[in-house]
mmCIF file of C-alpha atoms in Angstrom:
data_model
loop_
_atom_site.group_PDB
_atom_site.id
_atom_site.type_symbol
_atom_site.label_atom_id
_atom_site.label_comp_id
_atom_site.label_asym_id
_atom_site.label_seq_id
_atom_site.Cartn_x
_atom_site.Cartn_y
_atom_site.Cartn_z
ATOM 1 C CA UNK Q 1 11.659 -23.112 -9.513
ATOM 2 C CA UNK Q 2 9.264 -20.233 -8.835
ATOM 3 C CA UNK Q 3 7.430 -19.338 -5.648
ATOM 4 C CA UNK Q 4 4.138 -17.460 -5.814
ATOM 5 C CA UNK Q 5 3.714 -14.407 -3.584
ATOM 6 C CA UNK Q 6 0.148 -13.749 -2.433
ATOM 7 C CA UNK Q 7 -1.542 -10.489 -1.469
ATOM 8 C CA UNK Q 8 -3.635 -11.139 1.642
ATOM 9 C CA UNK Q 9 -5.975 -8.253 0.844
ATOM 10 C CA UNK Q 10 -7.200 -10.081 -2.260
ATOM 11 C CA UNK Q 11 -6.603 -13.743 -1.441
ATOM 12 C CA UNK Q 12 -8.630 -16.650 -2.794
ATOM 13 C CA UNK Q 13 -8.290 -20.283 -1.599
ATOM 14 C CA UNK Q 14 -7.473 -21.394 -5.138
ATOM 15 C CA UNK Q 15 -4.395 -19.135 -5.073
ATOM 16 C CA UNK Q 16 -3.018 -21.223 -2.209
ATOM 17 C CA UNK Q 17 -3.562 -24.491 -4.071
ATOM 18 C CA UNK Q 18 -1.420 -23.258 -6.959
ATOM 19 C CA UNK Q 19 1.219 -21.887 -4.577
ATOM 20 C CA UNK Q 20 1.469 -25.218 -2.731
ATOM 21 C CA UNK Q 21 1.876 -27.115 -5.994
ATOM 22 C CA UNK Q 22 4.767 -24.827 -6.950
ATOM 23 C CA UNK Q 23 6.769 -24.977 -3.746
ATOM 24 C CA UNK Q 24 9.908 -26.877 -2.754
ATOM 25 C CA UNK Q 25 9.888 -30.173 -0.762
ATOM 26 C CA UNK Q 26 13.274 -30.596 0.989
ATOM 27 C CA UNK Q 27 14.310 -33.765 2.833
ATOM 28 C CA UNK Q 28 16.963 -32.439 5.234
ATOM 29 C CA UNK Q 29 16.773 -29.708 7.867
ATOM 30 C CA UNK Q 30 19.725 -27.853 6.352
ATOM 31 C CA UNK Q 31 18.025 -27.767 2.936
ATOM 32 C CA UNK Q 32 14.774 -26.562 4.482
ATOM 33 C CA UNK Q 33 16.392 -23.901 6.665
ATOM 34 C CA UNK Q 34 18.648 -22.599 3.902
ATOM 35 C CA UNK Q 35 15.704 -22.484 1.513
ATOM 36 C CA UNK Q 36 13.645 -20.484 4.017
ATOM 37 C CA UNK Q 37 16.502 -17.986 4.317
ATOM 38 C CA UNK Q 38 16.756 -17.659 0.527
ATOM 39 C CA UNK Q 39 13.018 -17.011 0.357
ATOM 40 C CA UNK Q 40 13.285 -14.314 3.032
ATOM 41 C CA UNK Q 41 16.191 -12.663 1.214
ATOM 42 C CA UNK Q 42 14.071 -12.568 -1.962
ATOM 43 C CA UNK Q 43 11.032 -10.791 -0.500
ATOM 44 C CA UNK Q 44 12.216 -7.215 -1.267
ATOM 45 C CA UNK Q 45 12.611 -8.174 -4.944
ATOM 46 C CA UNK Q 46 8.820 -8.024 -5.245
ATOM 47 C CA UNK Q 47 8.865 -4.271 -4.599
ATOM 48 C CA UNK Q 48 10.749 -1.168 -5.631
ATOM 49 C CA UNK Q 49 12.637 0.624 -2.880
ATOM 50 C CA UNK Q 50 12.052 -1.895 -0.052
ATOM 51 C CA UNK Q 51 15.030 -3.030 2.026
ATOM 52 C CA UNK Q 52 15.384 -6.270 4.008
ATOM 53 C CA UNK Q 53 15.690 -4.114 7.093
ATOM 54 C CA UNK Q 54 12.067 -2.988 6.608
ATOM 55 C CA UNK Q 55 10.612 -6.499 6.416
ATOM 56 C CA UNK Q 56 8.770 -7.875 9.469
ATOM 57 C CA UNK Q 57 7.954 -11.572 9.089
ATOM 58 C CA UNK Q 58 6.066 -14.436 10.710
ATOM 59 C CA UNK Q 59 7.176 -18.008 9.995
ATOM 60 C CA UNK Q 60 4.472 -20.585 10.633
ATOM 61 C CA UNK Q 61 3.312 -24.065 9.746
ATOM 62 C CA UNK Q 62 -0.081 -25.428 8.892
ATOM 63 C CA UNK Q 63 -1.709 -27.695 6.312
ATOM 64 C CA UNK Q 64 -3.544 -27.406 3.024
ATOM 65 C CA UNK Q 65 -6.410 -29.685 2.040
ATOM 66 C CA UNK Q 66 -7.687 -29.063 -1.532
ATOM 67 C CA UNK Q 67 -11.047 -30.529 -0.509
ATOM 68 C CA UNK Q 68 -11.351 -27.944 2.297
ATOM 69 C CA UNK Q 69 -9.414 -24.988 0.889
ATOM 70 C CA UNK Q 70 -10.587 -22.506 3.545
ATOM 71 C CA UNK Q 71 -9.223 -24.635 6.391
ATOM 72 C CA UNK Q 72 -5.620 -24.663 7.552
ATOM 73 C CA UNK Q 73 -3.252 -22.157 6.024
ATOM 74 C CA UNK Q 74 -5.986 -20.000 4.438
ATOM 75 C CA UNK Q 75 -7.442 -19.363 7.895
ATOM 76 C CA UNK Q 76 -4.006 -18.457 9.221
ATOM 77 C CA UNK Q 77 -3.479 -15.992 6.384
ATOM 78 C CA UNK Q 78 -6.805 -14.279 7.034
ATOM 79 C CA UNK Q 79 -6.030 -14.069 10.753
ATOM 80 C CA UNK Q 80 -2.625 -12.522 10.086
ATOM 81 C CA UNK Q 81 -4.177 -9.976 7.732
ATOM 82 C CA UNK Q 82 -6.940 -8.943 10.142
ATOM 83 C CA UNK Q 83 -5.141 -9.133 13.462
ATOM 84 C CA UNK Q 84 -1.396 -8.898 12.810
ATOM 85 C CA UNK Q 85 -1.622 -6.376 9.975
ATOM 86 C CA UNK Q 86 0.450 -8.503 7.605
ATOM 87 C CA UNK Q 87 -0.216 -7.846 3.937
ATOM 88 C CA UNK Q 88 1.663 -10.526 1.980
ATOM 89 C CA UNK Q 89 2.486 -14.241 2.152
ATOM 90 C CA UNK Q 90 4.308 -17.115 0.501
ATOM 91 C CA UNK Q 91 4.123 -20.877 0.901
ATOM 92 C CA UNK Q 92 7.861 -21.387 1.410
ATOM 93 C CA UNK Q 93 7.981 -25.189 1.384
ATOM 94 C CA UNK Q 94 6.110 -28.388 2.184
ATOM 95 C CA UNK Q 95 7.407 -31.317 4.197
ATOM 96 C CA UNK Q 96 6.490 -34.597 5.852
ATOM 97 C CA UNK Q 97 4.521 -33.795 9.010
ATOM 98 C CA UNK Q 98 6.666 -36.329 10.931
ATOM 99 C CA UNK Q 99 9.735 -34.067 10.729
ATOM 100 C CA UNK Q 100 7.883 -30.921 11.849
ATOM 101 C CA UNK Q 101 8.443 -31.269 15.647
ATOM 102 C CA UNK Q 102 12.236 -31.584 15.315
ATOM 103 C CA UNK Q 103 12.561 -28.954 12.588
ATOM 104 C CA UNK Q 104 10.377 -26.561 14.537
ATOM 105 C CA UNK Q 105 12.440 -26.964 17.718
ATOM 106 C CA UNK Q 106 15.602 -26.303 15.734
ATOM 107 C CA UNK Q 107 14.101 -23.254 13.986
ATOM 108 C CA UNK Q 108 12.928 -21.787 17.293
ATOM 109 C CA UNK Q 109 16.394 -22.143 18.805
ATOM 110 C CA UNK Q 110 18.160 -20.697 15.772
ATOM 111 C CA UNK Q 111 15.927 -17.650 15.506
ATOM 112 C CA UNK Q 112 15.918 -17.103 19.267
ATOM 113 C CA UNK Q 113 19.726 -17.049 19.241
ATOM 114 C CA UNK Q 114 19.762 -14.619 16.317
ATOM 115 C CA UNK Q 115 17.312 -12.331 18.113
ATOM 116 C CA UNK Q 116 19.352 -12.433 21.321
ATOM 117 C CA UNK Q 117 22.469 -11.435 19.426
ATOM 118 C CA UNK Q 118 20.575 -8.872 17.292
ATOM 119 C CA UNK Q 119 21.715 -10.619 14.135
ATOM 120 C CA UNK Q 120 18.459 -11.099 12.250
ATOM 121 C CA UNK Q 121 18.589 -10.524 8.488
ATOM 122 C CA UNK Q 122 15.219 -8.722 8.592
ATOM 123 C CA UNK Q 123 13.707 -5.985 10.747
ATOM 124 C CA UNK Q 124 11.981 -8.523 13.014
ATOM 125 C CA UNK Q 125 10.544 -12.039 13.280
ATOM 126 C CA UNK Q 126 7.462 -11.759 15.437
ATOM 127 C CA UNK Q 127 6.332 -15.268 16.346
ATOM 128 C CA UNK Q 128 9.172 -17.000 18.164
ATOM 129 C CA UNK Q 129 8.071 -18.680 21.396
ATOM 130 C CA UNK Q 130 10.022 -20.792 23.823
ATOM 131 C CA UNK Q 131 8.172 -23.950 22.817
ATOM 132 C CA UNK Q 132 6.257 -25.429 19.923
ATOM 133 C CA UNK Q 133 2.855 -23.919 19.219
ATOM 134 C CA UNK Q 134 -0.263 -25.890 18.402
ATOM 135 C CA UNK Q 135 -1.017 -29.506 17.640
ATOM 136 C CA UNK Q 136 0.304 -31.095 14.477
ATOM 137 C CA UNK Q 137 -2.189 -31.341 11.603
ATOM 138 C CA UNK Q 138 -3.742 -34.737 10.932
ATOM 139 C CA UNK Q 139 -2.278 -34.745 7.437
ATOM 140 C CA UNK Q 140 0.754 -36.500 6.044
ATOM 141 C CA UNK Q 141 2.131 -33.255 4.644
ATOM 142 C CA UNK Q 142 2.555 -29.847 6.282
ATOM 143 C CA UNK Q 143 3.302 -26.475 4.714
ATOM 144 C CA UNK Q 144 5.706 -23.874 6.055
ATOM 145 C CA UNK Q 145 4.587 -20.339 5.253
ATOM 146 C CA UNK Q 146 5.780 -16.779 5.724
ATOM 147 C CA UNK Q 147 3.583 -13.725 6.122
ATOM 148 C CA UNK Q 148 5.066 -10.269 6.231
ATOM 149 C CA UNK Q 149 4.572 -6.544 6.231
ATOM 150 C CA UNK Q 150 6.885 -3.544 5.874
ATOM 151 C CA UNK Q 151 7.922 -1.540 8.917
ATOM 152 C CA UNK Q 152 10.519 0.959 10.047
ATOM 153 C CA UNK Q 153 13.960 0.268 8.611
ATOM 154 C CA UNK Q 154 16.357 -1.452 11.022
ATOM 155 C CA UNK Q 155 20.158 -1.651 10.551
ATOM 156 C CA UNK Q 156 21.242 -5.256 9.955
ATOM 157 C CA UNK Q 157 24.378 -6.981 11.249
ATOM 158 C CA UNK Q 158 25.235 -10.577 10.402
ATOM 159 C CA UNK Q 159 26.941 -13.322 12.396
ATOM 160 C CA UNK Q 160 30.652 -13.732 11.763
ATOM 161 C CA UNK Q 161 32.337 -17.122 11.330
ATOM 162 C CA UNK Q 162 33.287 -17.397 14.995
ATOM 163 C CA UNK Q 163 29.717 -16.639 16.112
ATOM 164 C CA UNK Q 164 28.307 -19.178 13.653
ATOM 165 C CA UNK Q 165 30.517 -21.908 15.127
ATOM 166 C CA UNK Q 166 29.637 -20.994 18.726
ATOM 167 C CA UNK Q 167 25.908 -20.791 18.082
ATOM 168 C CA UNK Q 168 25.943 -24.037 16.061
ATOM 169 C CA UNK Q 169 27.549 -25.861 18.984
ATOM 170 C CA UNK Q 170 25.027 -24.443 21.486
ATOM 171 C CA UNK Q 171 22.027 -25.408 19.362
ATOM 172 C CA UNK Q 172 23.478 -28.841 18.563
ATOM 173 C CA UNK Q 173 23.731 -29.574 22.293
ATOM 174 C CA UNK Q 174 20.265 -28.117 23.003
ATOM 175 C CA UNK Q 175 18.788 -30.540 20.440
ATOM 176 C CA UNK Q 176 20.556 -33.542 21.992
ATOM 177 C CA UNK Q 177 22.533 -34.151 18.820
ATOM 178 C CA UNK Q 178 19.347 -34.949 16.833
ATOM 179 C CA UNK Q 179 20.423 -32.726 13.924
ATOM 180 C CA UNK Q 180 24.032 -32.801 12.699
ATOM 181 C CA UNK Q 181 26.068 -29.759 13.706
ATOM 182 C CA UNK Q 182 27.043 -29.087 10.084
ATOM 183 C CA UNK Q 183 23.372 -28.771 9.076
ATOM 184 C CA UNK Q 184 22.772 -26.179 11.799
ATOM 185 C CA UNK Q 185 25.907 -24.338 10.696
ATOM 186 C CA UNK Q 186 24.714 -24.365 7.066
ATOM 187 C CA UNK Q 187 21.436 -22.690 8.029
ATOM 188 C CA UNK Q 188 23.213 -20.044 10.117
ATOM 189 C CA UNK Q 189 25.599 -19.355 7.236
ATOM 190 C CA UNK Q 190 22.625 -18.931 4.911
ATOM 191 C CA UNK Q 191 21.305 -16.098 7.110
ATOM 192 C CA UNK Q 192 24.414 -14.046 6.360
ATOM 193 C CA UNK Q 193 24.467 -14.379 2.566
ATOM 194 C CA UNK Q 194 21.664 -12.109 1.342
ATOM 195 C CA UNK Q 195 22.763 -12.604 -2.281
ATOM 196 C CA UNK Q 196 21.380 -16.162 -2.190
ATOM 197 C CA UNK Q 197 17.790 -15.777 -3.415
ATOM 198 C CA UNK Q 198 15.062 -17.789 -5.081
ATOM 199 C CA UNK Q 199 12.701 -16.619 -7.803
ATOM 200 C CA UNK Q 200 9.546 -15.199 -6.246
ATOM 201 C CA UNK Q 201 6.831 -13.798 -8.518
ATOM 202 C CA UNK Q 202 3.363 -12.494 -7.823
ATOM 203 C CA UNK Q 203 0.632 -15.054 -8.338
ATOM 204 C CA UNK Q 204 -0.548 -14.887 -11.992
ATOM 205 C CA UNK Q 205 -3.929 -13.559 -10.921
ATOM 206 C CA UNK Q 206 -2.211 -10.353 -9.771
ATOM 207 C CA UNK Q 207 -0.152 -9.984 -12.934
ATOM 208 C CA UNK Q 208 -1.192 -7.859 -15.900
ATOM 209 C CA UNK Q 209 -1.173 -10.001 -19.030
ATOM 210 C CA UNK Q 210 -1.738 -7.545 -21.901
ATOM 211 C CA UNK Q 211 1.200 -5.485 -20.805
ATOM 212 C CA UNK Q 212 1.677 -2.511 -23.107
ATOM 213 C CA UNK Q 213 -1.972 -1.574 -23.643
ATOM 214 C CA UNK Q 214 -2.938 -1.987 -19.997
ATOM 215 C CA UNK Q 215 0.066 -0.040 -18.760
ATOM 216 C CA UNK Q 216 -0.627 2.798 -21.194
ATOM 217 C CA UNK Q 217 -4.373 2.972 -20.510
ATOM 218 C CA UNK Q 218 -3.892 2.934 -16.736
ATOM 219 C CA UNK Q 219 -1.105 5.496 -17.014
ATOM 220 C CA UNK Q 220 -3.455 7.861 -18.859
ATOM 221 C CA UNK Q 221 -6.048 7.754 -16.080
ATOM 222 C CA UNK Q 222 -6.197 10.672 -13.686
ATOM 223 C CA UNK Q 223 -5.503 10.021 -10.027
ATOM 224 C CA UNK Q 224 -9.140 10.764 -9.156
ATOM 225 C CA UNK Q 225 -10.343 8.221 -11.739
ATOM 226 C CA UNK Q 226 -7.857 5.652 -10.459
ATOM 227 C CA UNK Q 227 -9.220 6.073 -6.931
ATOM 228 C CA UNK Q 228 -12.849 5.862 -8.067
ATOM 229 C CA UNK Q 229 -12.168 2.804 -10.263
ATOM 230 C CA UNK Q 230 -10.124 1.138 -7.500
ATOM 231 C CA UNK Q 231 -7.004 0.711 -9.646
ATOM 232 C CA UNK Q 232 -4.507 0.476 -6.768
ATOM 233 C CA UNK Q 233 -3.878 -3.261 -7.317
ATOM 234 C CA UNK Q 234 -3.168 -2.781 -11.030
ATOM 235 C CA UNK Q 235 -0.817 0.131 -10.305
ATOM 236 C CA UNK Q 236 0.957 -2.038 -7.714
ATOM 237 C CA UNK Q 237 1.524 -4.745 -10.353
ATOM 238 C CA UNK Q 238 2.889 -2.225 -12.871
ATOM 239 C CA UNK Q 239 5.145 -0.253 -10.539
ATOM 240 C CA UNK Q 240 6.290 -2.889 -8.043
ATOM 241 C CA UNK Q 241 5.350 -0.558 -5.172
ATOM 242 C CA UNK Q 242 3.571 -2.026 -2.167
ATOM 243 C CA UNK Q 243 -0.206 -1.593 -2.062
ATOM 244 C CA UNK Q 244 0.162 0.715 0.922
ATOM 245 C CA UNK Q 245 2.629 2.946 -0.954
ATOM 246 C CA UNK Q 246 0.370 3.084 -4.034
ATOM 247 C CA UNK Q 247 -2.556 4.236 -1.907
ATOM 248 C CA UNK Q 248 -0.402 6.827 -0.123
ATOM 249 C CA UNK Q 249 0.786 8.314 -3.424
ATOM 250 C CA UNK Q 250 -2.754 8.400 -4.841
ATOM 251 C CA UNK Q 251 -4.065 10.010 -1.671
ATOM 252 C CA UNK Q 252 -1.380 12.725 -1.626
ATOM 253 C CA UNK Q 253 -1.494 13.644 -5.336
ATOM 254 C CA UNK Q 254 -3.715 16.228 -7.014
ATOM 255 C CA UNK Q 255 -6.760 14.542 -8.537
ATOM 256 C CA UNK Q 256 -6.243 15.607 -12.173
ATOM 257 C CA UNK Q 257 -2.628 14.382 -12.302
ATOM 258 C CA UNK Q 258 -2.073 11.487 -14.707
ATOM 259 C CA UNK Q 259 -1.269 8.217 -12.940
ATOM 260 C CA UNK Q 260 1.955 7.753 -14.911
ATOM 261 C CA UNK Q 261 3.121 11.180 -13.722
ATOM 262 C CA UNK Q 262 2.126 10.507 -10.111
ATOM 263 C CA UNK Q 263 4.265 7.333 -10.258
ATOM 264 C CA UNK Q 264 6.974 8.665 -12.567
ATOM 265 C CA UNK Q 265 9.758 7.265 -10.337
ATOM 266 C CA UNK Q 266 8.357 3.745 -10.766
ATOM 267 C CA UNK Q 267 6.482 3.703 -14.088
ATOM 268 C CA UNK Q 268 8.060 1.581 -16.889
ATOM 269 C CA UNK Q 269 9.937 3.764 -19.408
ATOM 270 C CA UNK Q 270 8.294 6.806 -17.873
ATOM 271 C CA UNK Q 271 8.465 10.210 -19.493
ATOM 272 C CA UNK Q 272 6.465 13.085 -18.064
ATOM 273 C CA UNK Q 273 3.277 13.705 -20.074
ATOM 274 C CA UNK Q 274 1.484 17.018 -19.846
ATOM 275 C CA UNK Q 275 -1.679 16.755 -17.756
ATOM 276 C CA UNK Q 276 -4.231 18.343 -20.073
ATOM 277 C CA UNK Q 277 -7.325 16.805 -18.571
ATOM 278 C CA UNK Q 278 -9.882 18.955 -16.851
ATOM 279 C CA UNK Q 279 -11.165 16.895 -13.960
ATOM 280 C CA UNK Q 280 -10.843 19.343 -11.076
ATOM 281 C CA UNK Q 281 -14.608 19.867 -11.194
ATOM 282 C CA UNK Q 282 -15.321 16.117 -11.428
ATOM 283 C CA UNK Q 283 -12.979 15.364 -8.521
ATOM 284 C CA UNK Q 284 -14.467 18.186 -6.465
ATOM 285 C CA UNK Q 285 -17.936 16.753 -7.095
ATOM 286 C CA UNK Q 286 -16.829 13.372 -5.748
ATOM 287 C CA UNK Q 287 -15.429 15.019 -2.639
ATOM 288 C CA UNK Q 288 -18.582 17.099 -2.269
ATOM 289 C CA UNK Q 289 -20.962 14.137 -2.667
ATOM 290 C CA UNK Q 290 -19.136 12.132 0.000
ATOM 291 C CA UNK Q 291 -18.984 15.190 2.242
ATOM 292 C CA UNK Q 292 -22.767 15.545 2.028
ATOM 293 C CA UNK Q 293 -23.340 12.010 3.314
ATOM 294 C CA UNK Q 294 -24.342 11.607 6.936
ATOM 295 C CA UNK Q 295 -22.009 9.699 9.229
ATOM 296 C CA UNK Q 296 -24.557 6.877 9.557
ATOM 297 C CA UNK Q 297 -24.811 6.586 5.749
ATOM 298 C CA UNK Q 298 -21.017 6.590 5.442
ATOM 299 C CA UNK Q 299 -20.802 3.703 7.913
ATOM 300 C CA UNK Q 300 -23.538 1.726 6.182
ATOM 301 C CA UNK Q 301 -22.034 2.337 2.697
ATOM 302 C CA UNK Q 302 -18.517 1.501 3.973
ATOM 303 C CA UNK Q 303 -17.004 4.815 2.856
ATOM 304 C CA UNK Q 304 -14.078 4.795 5.306
ATOM 305 C CA UNK Q 305 -11.466 4.130 2.589
ATOM 306 C CA UNK Q 306 -12.790 6.988 0.410
ATOM 307 C CA UNK Q 307 -12.803 9.363 3.385
ATOM 308 C CA UNK Q 308 -9.250 8.286 4.178
ATOM 309 C CA UNK Q 309 -8.176 9.127 0.601
ATOM 310 C CA UNK Q 310 -9.815 12.553 0.759
ATOM 311 C CA UNK Q 311 -8.688 13.581 4.262
ATOM 312 C CA UNK Q 312 -5.266 11.961 4.542
ATOM 313 C CA UNK Q 313 -6.242 10.460 7.920
ATOM 314 C CA UNK Q 314 -5.313 6.874 8.723
ATOM 315 C CA UNK Q 315 -8.061 4.283 8.277
ATOM 316 C CA UNK Q 316 -8.122 3.721 12.035
ATOM 317 C CA UNK Q 317 -8.610 7.435 12.696
ATOM 318 C CA UNK Q 318 -11.400 7.671 10.102
ATOM 319 C CA UNK Q 319 -13.275 4.788 11.718
ATOM 320 C CA UNK Q 320 -12.764 6.253 15.205
ATOM 321 C CA UNK Q 321 -14.194 9.603 14.128
ATOM 322 C CA UNK Q 322 -17.157 7.968 12.403
ATOM 323 C CA UNK Q 323 -17.815 5.768 15.427
ATOM 324 C CA UNK Q 324 -17.687 8.674 17.899
ATOM 325 C CA UNK Q 325 -19.763 11.166 15.876
ATOM 326 C CA UNK Q 326 -23.529 11.639 15.975
ATOM 327 C CA UNK Q 327 -25.135 9.688 13.119
ATOM 328 C CA UNK Q 328 -26.873 12.609 11.377
ATOM 329 C CA UNK Q 329 -23.720 14.755 11.212
ATOM 330 C CA UNK Q 330 -22.491 15.441 7.680
ATOM 331 C CA UNK Q 331 -19.196 13.716 6.879
ATOM 332 C CA UNK Q 332 -17.522 16.987 5.893
ATOM 333 C CA UNK Q 333 -18.432 18.434 9.307
ATOM 334 C CA UNK Q 334 -17.255 15.333 11.182
ATOM 335 C CA UNK Q 335 -13.888 15.726 9.397
ATOM 336 C CA UNK Q 336 -13.844 19.537 9.279
ATOM 337 C CA UNK Q 337 -10.214 19.654 10.497
ATOM 338 C CA UNK Q 338 -9.115 17.541 7.512
ATOM 339 C CA UNK Q 339 -11.652 18.158 4.719
ATOM 340 C CA UNK Q 340 -10.319 20.081 1.664
ATOM 341 C CA UNK Q 341 -11.361 23.763 1.837
ATOM 342 C CA UNK Q 342 -13.832 22.834 4.551
ATOM 343 C CA UNK Q 343 -16.505 25.231 5.745
ATOM 344 C CA UNK Q 344 -19.081 24.048 8.252
ATOM 345 C CA UNK Q 345 -22.409 23.203 6.578
ATOM 346 C CA UNK Q 346 -25.586 23.065 8.615
ATOM 347 C CA UNK Q 347 -26.725 19.475 9.214
ATOM 348 C CA UNK Q 348 -30.364 19.574 8.173
ATOM 349 C CA UNK Q 349 -30.862 15.844 7.773
ATOM 350 C CA UNK Q 350 -32.942 13.856 10.185
ATOM 351 C CA UNK Q 351 -31.443 10.381 10.410
ATOM 352 C CA UNK Q 352 -31.166 9.872 14.171
ATOM 353 C CA UNK Q 353 -34.069 7.438 14.016
ATOM 354 C CA UNK Q 354 -32.592 5.607 10.998
ATOM 355 C CA UNK Q 355 -29.191 5.274 12.690
ATOM 356 C CA UNK Q 356 -30.786 4.068 15.928
ATOM 357 C CA UNK Q 357 -32.720 1.484 13.929
ATOM 358 C CA UNK Q 358 -29.476 0.160 12.405
ATOM 359 C CA UNK Q 359 -27.934 -0.191 15.856
ATOM 360 C CA UNK Q 360 -31.099 -1.814 17.183
ATOM 361 C CA UNK Q 361 -31.398 -4.304 14.304
ATOM 362 C CA UNK Q 362 -27.793 -5.444 14.779
ATOM 363 C CA UNK Q 363 -28.299 -5.617 18.543
ATOM 364 C CA UNK Q 364 -31.294 -7.923 18.049
ATOM 365 C CA UNK Q 365 -29.260 -10.423 16.032
ATOM 366 C CA UNK Q 366 -28.138 -13.591 17.806
ATOM 367 C CA UNK Q 367 -24.414 -14.174 18.180
ATOM 368 C CA UNK Q 368 -24.573 -17.126 15.772
ATOM 369 C CA UNK Q 369 -26.332 -14.932 13.149
ATOM 370 C CA UNK Q 370 -23.741 -12.179 13.634
ATOM 371 C CA UNK Q 371 -20.940 -14.660 12.993
ATOM 372 C CA UNK Q 372 -22.641 -16.119 9.919
ATOM 373 C CA UNK Q 373 -23.398 -12.637 8.504
ATOM 374 C CA UNK Q 374 -19.853 -11.416 9.297
ATOM 375 C CA UNK Q 375 -21.004 -8.457 11.385
ATOM 376 C CA UNK Q 376 -17.787 -7.998 13.377
ATOM 377 C CA UNK Q 377 -16.852 -4.750 11.597
ATOM 378 C CA UNK Q 378 -20.329 -3.258 12.188
ATOM 379 C CA UNK Q 379 -20.219 -4.252 15.856
ATOM 380 C CA UNK Q 380 -16.780 -2.655 16.089
ATOM 381 C CA UNK Q 381 -18.145 0.619 14.682
ATOM 382 C CA UNK Q 382 -21.018 0.603 17.177
ATOM 383 C CA UNK Q 383 -19.145 -0.489 20.317
ATOM 384 C CA UNK Q 384 -15.661 0.922 19.809
ATOM 385 C CA UNK Q 385 -14.128 -2.454 20.732
ATOM 386 C CA UNK Q 386 -11.150 -3.757 18.772
ATOM 387 C CA UNK Q 387 -11.830 -6.354 16.090
ATOM 388 C CA UNK Q 388 -9.836 -8.909 18.077
ATOM 389 C CA UNK Q 389 -11.947 -8.320 21.200
ATOM 390 C CA UNK Q 390 -15.182 -8.565 19.204
ATOM 391 C CA UNK Q 391 -14.141 -11.886 17.669
ATOM 392 C CA UNK Q 392 -13.158 -13.205 21.101
ATOM 393 C CA UNK Q 393 -16.521 -12.219 22.624
ATOM 394 C CA UNK Q 394 -18.478 -13.704 19.718
ATOM 395 C CA UNK Q 395 -16.456 -16.910 19.869
ATOM 396 C CA UNK Q 396 -16.895 -17.316 23.636
ATOM 397 C CA UNK Q 397 -20.621 -16.453 23.859
ATOM 398 C CA UNK Q 398 -23.550 -18.843 23.480
ATOM 399 C CA UNK Q 399 -24.890 -18.683 19.926
ATOM 400 C CA UNK Q 400 -28.459 -17.704 20.779
ATOM 401 C CA UNK Q 401 -27.427 -14.737 22.949
ATOM 402 C CA UNK Q 402 -28.482 -11.350 21.528
ATOM 403 C CA UNK Q 403 -25.568 -9.269 20.278
ATOM 404 C CA UNK Q 404 -26.578 -6.280 22.448
ATOM 405 C CA UNK Q 405 -26.427 -8.546 25.511
ATOM 406 C CA UNK Q 406 -23.117 -10.127 24.532
ATOM 407 C CA UNK Q 407 -21.664 -6.579 24.325
ATOM 408 C CA UNK Q 408 -23.737 -5.122 27.178
ATOM 409 C CA UNK Q 409 -20.774 -3.246 28.601
ATOM 410 C CA UNK Q 410 -20.148 -1.441 25.299
ATOM 411 C CA UNK Q 411 -23.550 -1.164 23.563
ATOM 412 C CA UNK Q 412 -25.029 2.372 23.256
ATOM 413 C CA UNK Q 413 -27.891 3.011 25.640
ATOM 414 C CA UNK Q 414 -31.378 3.192 24.111
#
């Protein structure tokens, strides 16, 4: 049995349908809990150089309706990507919705006990409450999913046999004997045996099919070409590195270095190949052309990722600088502390009026239009509010209210 891993940065509803069809359907709590643990233990196998102690997970439940593929679990995945910063997911199992309340109570108690005793098998589990969360779906079948990201490595200690017996007894009594003690004990034992794994593979849409030719052709690209052609996903599939690590390596490597050399520690059958390409000038031209953009143009053309790659700043810092800089300032001047070989260039463009018009046109949208046109990111750039706050304000404001009025406390003065 295989489980499909999904990349939330490039997720399609059809990916979830295939993942649901692949996943396990256990009947007993012990089978479900042990299976979840085996899935968790398998997550690092998708990457090179990632330890269980770096994995931060969220375990949730939802539903999947093939007739409404963007409802249910797809919405949860998108929320976790945008708000929680989780990058990956799996559909771990599916089960009869009738068993969800009892299984969820048991899972909450087990994980709460493990957290209290600092005996988790991962860096952290971030969603454990003291009670069940949310109404049950109106579907016969529910899905249990995991989303995760990679964080700072945490030392891991497991329960010993004595602790397993004590905790099993406590949870058994807490659940009023509704789940046999041996089933609770089996799940706790599964947390300690990290060698018990299941086969997790990336969804086929993320996998390179024509292996040798694709690997060789991508390996012969220069780093600058790989950035321009947005090859990070393909490099991730070849190397097994996380998408974040791929982007970090690309960002911190000289532009005319061959990709296979930049990733020599991870590239299949890698031998160093002499970089004989002459793309310093080409790469410098790309940097120069972006540097000559105005801040307002960079916002409109969504150049934050490219600026991040050039400057080495975090994406959050890039967006903060763009948001807090006068619209007709050249990008290279806005990032003068970080721009390669930066010298201040006189801003001779006149785009104050153009930038003000962009702000004004968005401000004149109604809230309902802003939601439909997915303007949250643009509103964030203008107001400086967090994406979460923007979505909350949009959600809680009457649909025919003007955006500038909905955000009156944050909107730039005319």
